[in-house]
PDB file of C-alpha atoms in Angstrom:
ATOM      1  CA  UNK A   1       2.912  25.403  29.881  1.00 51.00           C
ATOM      2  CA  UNK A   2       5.526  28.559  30.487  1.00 56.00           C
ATOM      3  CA  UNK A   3       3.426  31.494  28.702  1.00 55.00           C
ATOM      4  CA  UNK A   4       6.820  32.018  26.336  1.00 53.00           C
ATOM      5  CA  UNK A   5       5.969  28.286  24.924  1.00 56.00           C
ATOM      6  CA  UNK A   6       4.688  28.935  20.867  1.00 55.00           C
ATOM      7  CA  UNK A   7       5.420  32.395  20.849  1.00 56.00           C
ATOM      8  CA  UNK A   8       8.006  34.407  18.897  1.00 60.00           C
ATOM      9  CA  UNK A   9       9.774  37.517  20.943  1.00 65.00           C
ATOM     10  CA  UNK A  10       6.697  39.610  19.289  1.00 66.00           C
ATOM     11  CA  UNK A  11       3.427  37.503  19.297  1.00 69.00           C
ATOM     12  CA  UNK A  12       2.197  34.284  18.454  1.00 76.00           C
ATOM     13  CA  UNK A  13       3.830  32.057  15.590  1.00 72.00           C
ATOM     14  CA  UNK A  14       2.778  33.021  12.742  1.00 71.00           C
ATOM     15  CA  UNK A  15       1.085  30.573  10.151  1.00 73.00           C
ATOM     16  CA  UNK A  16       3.306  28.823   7.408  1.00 70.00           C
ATOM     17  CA  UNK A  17       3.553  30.719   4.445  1.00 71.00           C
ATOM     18  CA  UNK A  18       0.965  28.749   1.622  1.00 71.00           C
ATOM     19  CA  UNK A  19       2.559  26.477  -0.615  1.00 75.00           C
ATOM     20  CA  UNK A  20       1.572  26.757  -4.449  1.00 81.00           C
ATOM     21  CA  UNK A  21      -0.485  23.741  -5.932  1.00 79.00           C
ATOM     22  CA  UNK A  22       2.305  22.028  -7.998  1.00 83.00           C
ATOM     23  CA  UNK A  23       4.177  21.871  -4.313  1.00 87.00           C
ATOM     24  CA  UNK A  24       1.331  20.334  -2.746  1.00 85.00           C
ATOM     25  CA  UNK A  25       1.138  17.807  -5.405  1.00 90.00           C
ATOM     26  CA  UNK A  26       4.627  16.855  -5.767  1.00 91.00           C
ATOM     27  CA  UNK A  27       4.160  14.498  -3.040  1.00 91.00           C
ATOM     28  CA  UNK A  28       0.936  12.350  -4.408  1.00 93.00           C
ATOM     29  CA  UNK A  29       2.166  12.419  -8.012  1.00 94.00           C
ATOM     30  CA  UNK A  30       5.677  11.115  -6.893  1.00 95.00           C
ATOM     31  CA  UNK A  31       4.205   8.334  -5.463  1.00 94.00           C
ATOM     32  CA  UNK A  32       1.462   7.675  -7.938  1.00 94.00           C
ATOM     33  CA  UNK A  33       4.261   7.987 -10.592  1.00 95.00           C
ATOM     34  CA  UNK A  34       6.170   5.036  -8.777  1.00 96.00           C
ATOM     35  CA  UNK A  35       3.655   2.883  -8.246  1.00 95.00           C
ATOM     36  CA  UNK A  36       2.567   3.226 -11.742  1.00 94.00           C
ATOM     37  CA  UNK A  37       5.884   2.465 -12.443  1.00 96.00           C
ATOM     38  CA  UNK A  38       6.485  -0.729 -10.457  1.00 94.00           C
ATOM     39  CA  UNK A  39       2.967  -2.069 -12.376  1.00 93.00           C
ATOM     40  CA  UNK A  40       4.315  -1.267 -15.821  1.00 95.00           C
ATOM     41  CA  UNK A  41       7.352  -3.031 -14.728  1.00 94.00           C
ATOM     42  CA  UNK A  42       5.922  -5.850 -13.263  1.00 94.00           C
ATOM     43  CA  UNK A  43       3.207  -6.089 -16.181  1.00 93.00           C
ATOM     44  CA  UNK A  44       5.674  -5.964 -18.684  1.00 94.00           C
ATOM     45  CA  UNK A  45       8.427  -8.597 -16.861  1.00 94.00           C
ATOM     46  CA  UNK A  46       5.899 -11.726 -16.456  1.00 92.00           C
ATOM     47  CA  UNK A  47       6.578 -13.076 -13.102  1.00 92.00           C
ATOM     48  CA  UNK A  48       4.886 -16.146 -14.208  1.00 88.00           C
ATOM     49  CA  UNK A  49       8.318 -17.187 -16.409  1.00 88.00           C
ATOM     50  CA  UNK A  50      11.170 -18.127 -14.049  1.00 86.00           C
ATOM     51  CA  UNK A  51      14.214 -16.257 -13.594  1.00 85.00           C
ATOM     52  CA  UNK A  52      13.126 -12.877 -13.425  1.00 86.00           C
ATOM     53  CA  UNK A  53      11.992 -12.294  -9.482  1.00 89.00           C
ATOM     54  CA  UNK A  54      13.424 -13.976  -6.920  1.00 89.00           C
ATOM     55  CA  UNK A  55      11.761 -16.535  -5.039  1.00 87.00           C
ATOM     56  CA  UNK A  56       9.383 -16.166  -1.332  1.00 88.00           C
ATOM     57  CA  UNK A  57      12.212 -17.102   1.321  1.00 90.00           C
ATOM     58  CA  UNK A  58       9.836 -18.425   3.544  1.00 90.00           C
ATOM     59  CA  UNK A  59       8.266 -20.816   0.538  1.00 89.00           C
ATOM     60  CA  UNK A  60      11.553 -21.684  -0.721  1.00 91.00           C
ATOM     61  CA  UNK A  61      12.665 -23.063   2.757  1.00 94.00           C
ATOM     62  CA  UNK A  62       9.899 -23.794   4.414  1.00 93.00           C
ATOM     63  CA  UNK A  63       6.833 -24.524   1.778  1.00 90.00           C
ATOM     64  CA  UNK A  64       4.694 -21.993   3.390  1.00 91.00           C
ATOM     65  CA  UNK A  65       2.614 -19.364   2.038  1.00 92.00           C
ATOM     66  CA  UNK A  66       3.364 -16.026   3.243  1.00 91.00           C
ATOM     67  CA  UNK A  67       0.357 -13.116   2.837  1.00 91.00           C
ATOM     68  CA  UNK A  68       2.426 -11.325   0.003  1.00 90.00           C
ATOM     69  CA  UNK A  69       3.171 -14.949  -1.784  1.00 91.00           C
ATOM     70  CA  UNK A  70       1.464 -14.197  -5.174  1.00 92.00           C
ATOM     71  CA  UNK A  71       1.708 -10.788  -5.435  1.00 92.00           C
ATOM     72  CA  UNK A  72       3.687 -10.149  -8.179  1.00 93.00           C
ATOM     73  CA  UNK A  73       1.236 -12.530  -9.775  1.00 94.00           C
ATOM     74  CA  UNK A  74      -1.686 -11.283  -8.955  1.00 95.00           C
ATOM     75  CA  UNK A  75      -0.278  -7.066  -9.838  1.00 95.00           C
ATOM     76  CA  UNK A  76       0.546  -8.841 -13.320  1.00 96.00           C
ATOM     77  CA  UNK A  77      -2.734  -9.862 -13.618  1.00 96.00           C
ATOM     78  CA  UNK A  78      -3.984  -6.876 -12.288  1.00 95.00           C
ATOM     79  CA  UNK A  79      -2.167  -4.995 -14.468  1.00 94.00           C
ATOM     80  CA  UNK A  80      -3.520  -6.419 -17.946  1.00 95.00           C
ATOM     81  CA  UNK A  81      -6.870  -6.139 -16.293  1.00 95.00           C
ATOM     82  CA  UNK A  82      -7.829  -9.734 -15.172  1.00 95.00           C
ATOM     83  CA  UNK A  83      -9.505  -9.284 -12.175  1.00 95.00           C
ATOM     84  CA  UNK A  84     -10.125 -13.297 -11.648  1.00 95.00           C
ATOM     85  CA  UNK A  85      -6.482 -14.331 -12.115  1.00 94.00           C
ATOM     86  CA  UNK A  86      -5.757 -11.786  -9.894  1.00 95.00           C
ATOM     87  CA  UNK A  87      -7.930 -12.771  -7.098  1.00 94.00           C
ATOM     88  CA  UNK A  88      -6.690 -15.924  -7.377  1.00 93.00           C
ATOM     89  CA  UNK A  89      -3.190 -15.562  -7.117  1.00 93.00           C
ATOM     90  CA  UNK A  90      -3.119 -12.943  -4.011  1.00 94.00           C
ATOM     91  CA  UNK A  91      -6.441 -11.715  -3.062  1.00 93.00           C
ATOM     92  CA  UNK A  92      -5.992  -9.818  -0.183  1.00 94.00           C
ATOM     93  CA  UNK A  93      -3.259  -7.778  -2.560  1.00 95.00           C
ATOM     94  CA  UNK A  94      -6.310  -6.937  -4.760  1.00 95.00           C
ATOM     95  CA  UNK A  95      -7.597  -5.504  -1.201  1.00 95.00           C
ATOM     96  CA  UNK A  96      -4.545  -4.028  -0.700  1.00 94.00           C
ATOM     97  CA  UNK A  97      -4.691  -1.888  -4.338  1.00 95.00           C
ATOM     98  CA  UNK A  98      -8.117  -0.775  -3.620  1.00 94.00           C
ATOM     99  CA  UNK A  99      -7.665   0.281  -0.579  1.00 94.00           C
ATOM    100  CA  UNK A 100      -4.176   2.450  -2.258  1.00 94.00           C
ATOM    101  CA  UNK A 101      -6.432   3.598  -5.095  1.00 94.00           C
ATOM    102  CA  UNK A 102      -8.667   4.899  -1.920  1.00 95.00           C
ATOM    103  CA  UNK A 103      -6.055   6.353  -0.260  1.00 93.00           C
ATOM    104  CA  UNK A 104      -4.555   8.161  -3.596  1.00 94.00           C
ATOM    105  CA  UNK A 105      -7.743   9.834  -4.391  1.00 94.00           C
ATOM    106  CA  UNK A 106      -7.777  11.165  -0.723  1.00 94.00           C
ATOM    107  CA  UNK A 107      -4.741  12.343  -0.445  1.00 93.00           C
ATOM    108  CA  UNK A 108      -4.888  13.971  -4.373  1.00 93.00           C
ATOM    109  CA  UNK A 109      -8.316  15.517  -3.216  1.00 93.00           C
ATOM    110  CA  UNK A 110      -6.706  16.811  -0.280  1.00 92.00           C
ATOM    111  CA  UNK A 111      -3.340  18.140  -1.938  1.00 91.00           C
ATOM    112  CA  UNK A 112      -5.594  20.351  -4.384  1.00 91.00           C
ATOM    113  CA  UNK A 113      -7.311  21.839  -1.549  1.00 90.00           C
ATOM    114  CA  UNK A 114      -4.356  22.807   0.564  1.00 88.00           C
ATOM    115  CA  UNK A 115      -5.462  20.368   3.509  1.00 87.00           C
ATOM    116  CA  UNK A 116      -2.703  18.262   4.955  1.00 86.00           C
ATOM    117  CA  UNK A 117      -3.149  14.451   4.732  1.00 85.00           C
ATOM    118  CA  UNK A 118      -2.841  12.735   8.246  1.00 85.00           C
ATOM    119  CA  UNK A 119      -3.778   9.491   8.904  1.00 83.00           C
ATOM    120  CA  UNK A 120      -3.583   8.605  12.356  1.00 86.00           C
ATOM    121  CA  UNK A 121      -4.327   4.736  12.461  1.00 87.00           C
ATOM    122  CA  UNK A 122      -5.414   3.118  15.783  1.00 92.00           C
ATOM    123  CA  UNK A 123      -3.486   0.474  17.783  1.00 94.00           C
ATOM    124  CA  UNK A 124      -6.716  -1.440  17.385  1.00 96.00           C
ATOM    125  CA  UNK A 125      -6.865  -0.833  13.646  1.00 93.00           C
ATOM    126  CA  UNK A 126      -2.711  -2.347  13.667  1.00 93.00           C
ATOM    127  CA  UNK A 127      -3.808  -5.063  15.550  1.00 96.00           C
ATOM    128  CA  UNK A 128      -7.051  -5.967  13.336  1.00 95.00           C
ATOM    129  CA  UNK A 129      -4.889  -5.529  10.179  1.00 94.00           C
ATOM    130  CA  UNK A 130      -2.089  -7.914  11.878  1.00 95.00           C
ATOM    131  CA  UNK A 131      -4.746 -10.400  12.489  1.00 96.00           C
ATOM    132  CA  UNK A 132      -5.884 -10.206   9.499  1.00 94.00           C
ATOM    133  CA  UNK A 133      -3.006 -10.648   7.734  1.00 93.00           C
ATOM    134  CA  UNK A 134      -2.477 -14.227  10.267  1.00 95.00           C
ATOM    135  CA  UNK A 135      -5.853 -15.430   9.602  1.00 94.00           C
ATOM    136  CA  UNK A 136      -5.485 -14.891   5.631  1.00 93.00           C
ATOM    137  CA  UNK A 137      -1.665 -16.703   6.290  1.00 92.00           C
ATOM    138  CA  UNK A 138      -3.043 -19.440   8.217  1.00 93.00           C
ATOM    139  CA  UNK A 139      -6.180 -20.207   5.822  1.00 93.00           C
ATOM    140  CA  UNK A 140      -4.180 -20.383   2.861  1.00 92.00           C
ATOM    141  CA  UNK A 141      -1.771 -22.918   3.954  1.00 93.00           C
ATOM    142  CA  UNK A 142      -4.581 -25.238   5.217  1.00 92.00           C
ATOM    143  CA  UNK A 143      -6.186 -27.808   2.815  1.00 91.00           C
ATOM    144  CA  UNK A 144      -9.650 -26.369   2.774  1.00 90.00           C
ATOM    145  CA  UNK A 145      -8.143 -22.785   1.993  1.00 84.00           C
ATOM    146  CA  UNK A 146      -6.382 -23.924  -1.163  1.00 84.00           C
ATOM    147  CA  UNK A 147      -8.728 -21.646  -3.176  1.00 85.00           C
ATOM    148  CA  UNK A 148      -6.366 -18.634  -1.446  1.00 85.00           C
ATOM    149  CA  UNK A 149      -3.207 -20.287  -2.497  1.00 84.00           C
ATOM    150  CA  UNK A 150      -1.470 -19.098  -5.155  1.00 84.00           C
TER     151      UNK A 150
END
């Protein structure tokens, strides 16, 4: 590394300036705000009634579940706090909502502290959540995994 490489004319850089706790925030509470959003929407507009969401491509013209086939379902559900109707229409999108709900809490946590939220995922972890998401595709479209079928 040249010894000129991260160094202003006089020194080192210097650290960035700190940010004030409503500009750390900004970010979380944005996207908390949307997501909240998209579940009042979606637990206000039944998805349930036709006509309001369009329908899976890949069911319409092929018959076969995808992994997020049932999810608007199962947020309604989720949303009016029937944790049984949701896990049956899309479980692994209940998985997916815990595992958001996780990840909010971090990040918040994080944003009030000043720390920066990095999350530096794996190839392995990619690949387990890929075959994850297969296995849960595959089970659901075969007779004895009807249970995961929406």
């Amino acid at each position: 590394m040249p010894p000129h490489a991260g160094a202003w004319p006089g020194g080192p850089v210097p650290p960035p300036p700190p940010r004030s706790p409503a500009r750390r925030l900004s970010a979380p509470l944005a996207t908390l705000a949307g997501v909240s959003a998209a579940f009042a929407y979606v637990g206000t507009v039944d998805p349930n009634e036709p006509g309001h969401y369009p329908v899976c491509p890949l069911l319409r013209f092929t018959g076969v579940y995808c992994p997020g086939c049932g999810g608007l379902r199962s947020a309604h559900a989720f949303a009016h706090g029937d944790l049984p109707a949701a896990l049956g229409a899309n479980a692994l999108a209940v998985v997916g909502y815990g595992l958001f709900g996780v990840l909010m809490t971090l990040w918040l946590i994080r944003a009030v502290r000043g720390e920066p939220m990095r999350l530096a995922i794996s190839s392995v972890w990619w690949w387990g959540i890929g075959a994850v998401l297969a296995l849960f595709t595959l089970v659901r479209n075969l007779p004895f995994g009807s249970a995961l079928a929406p």
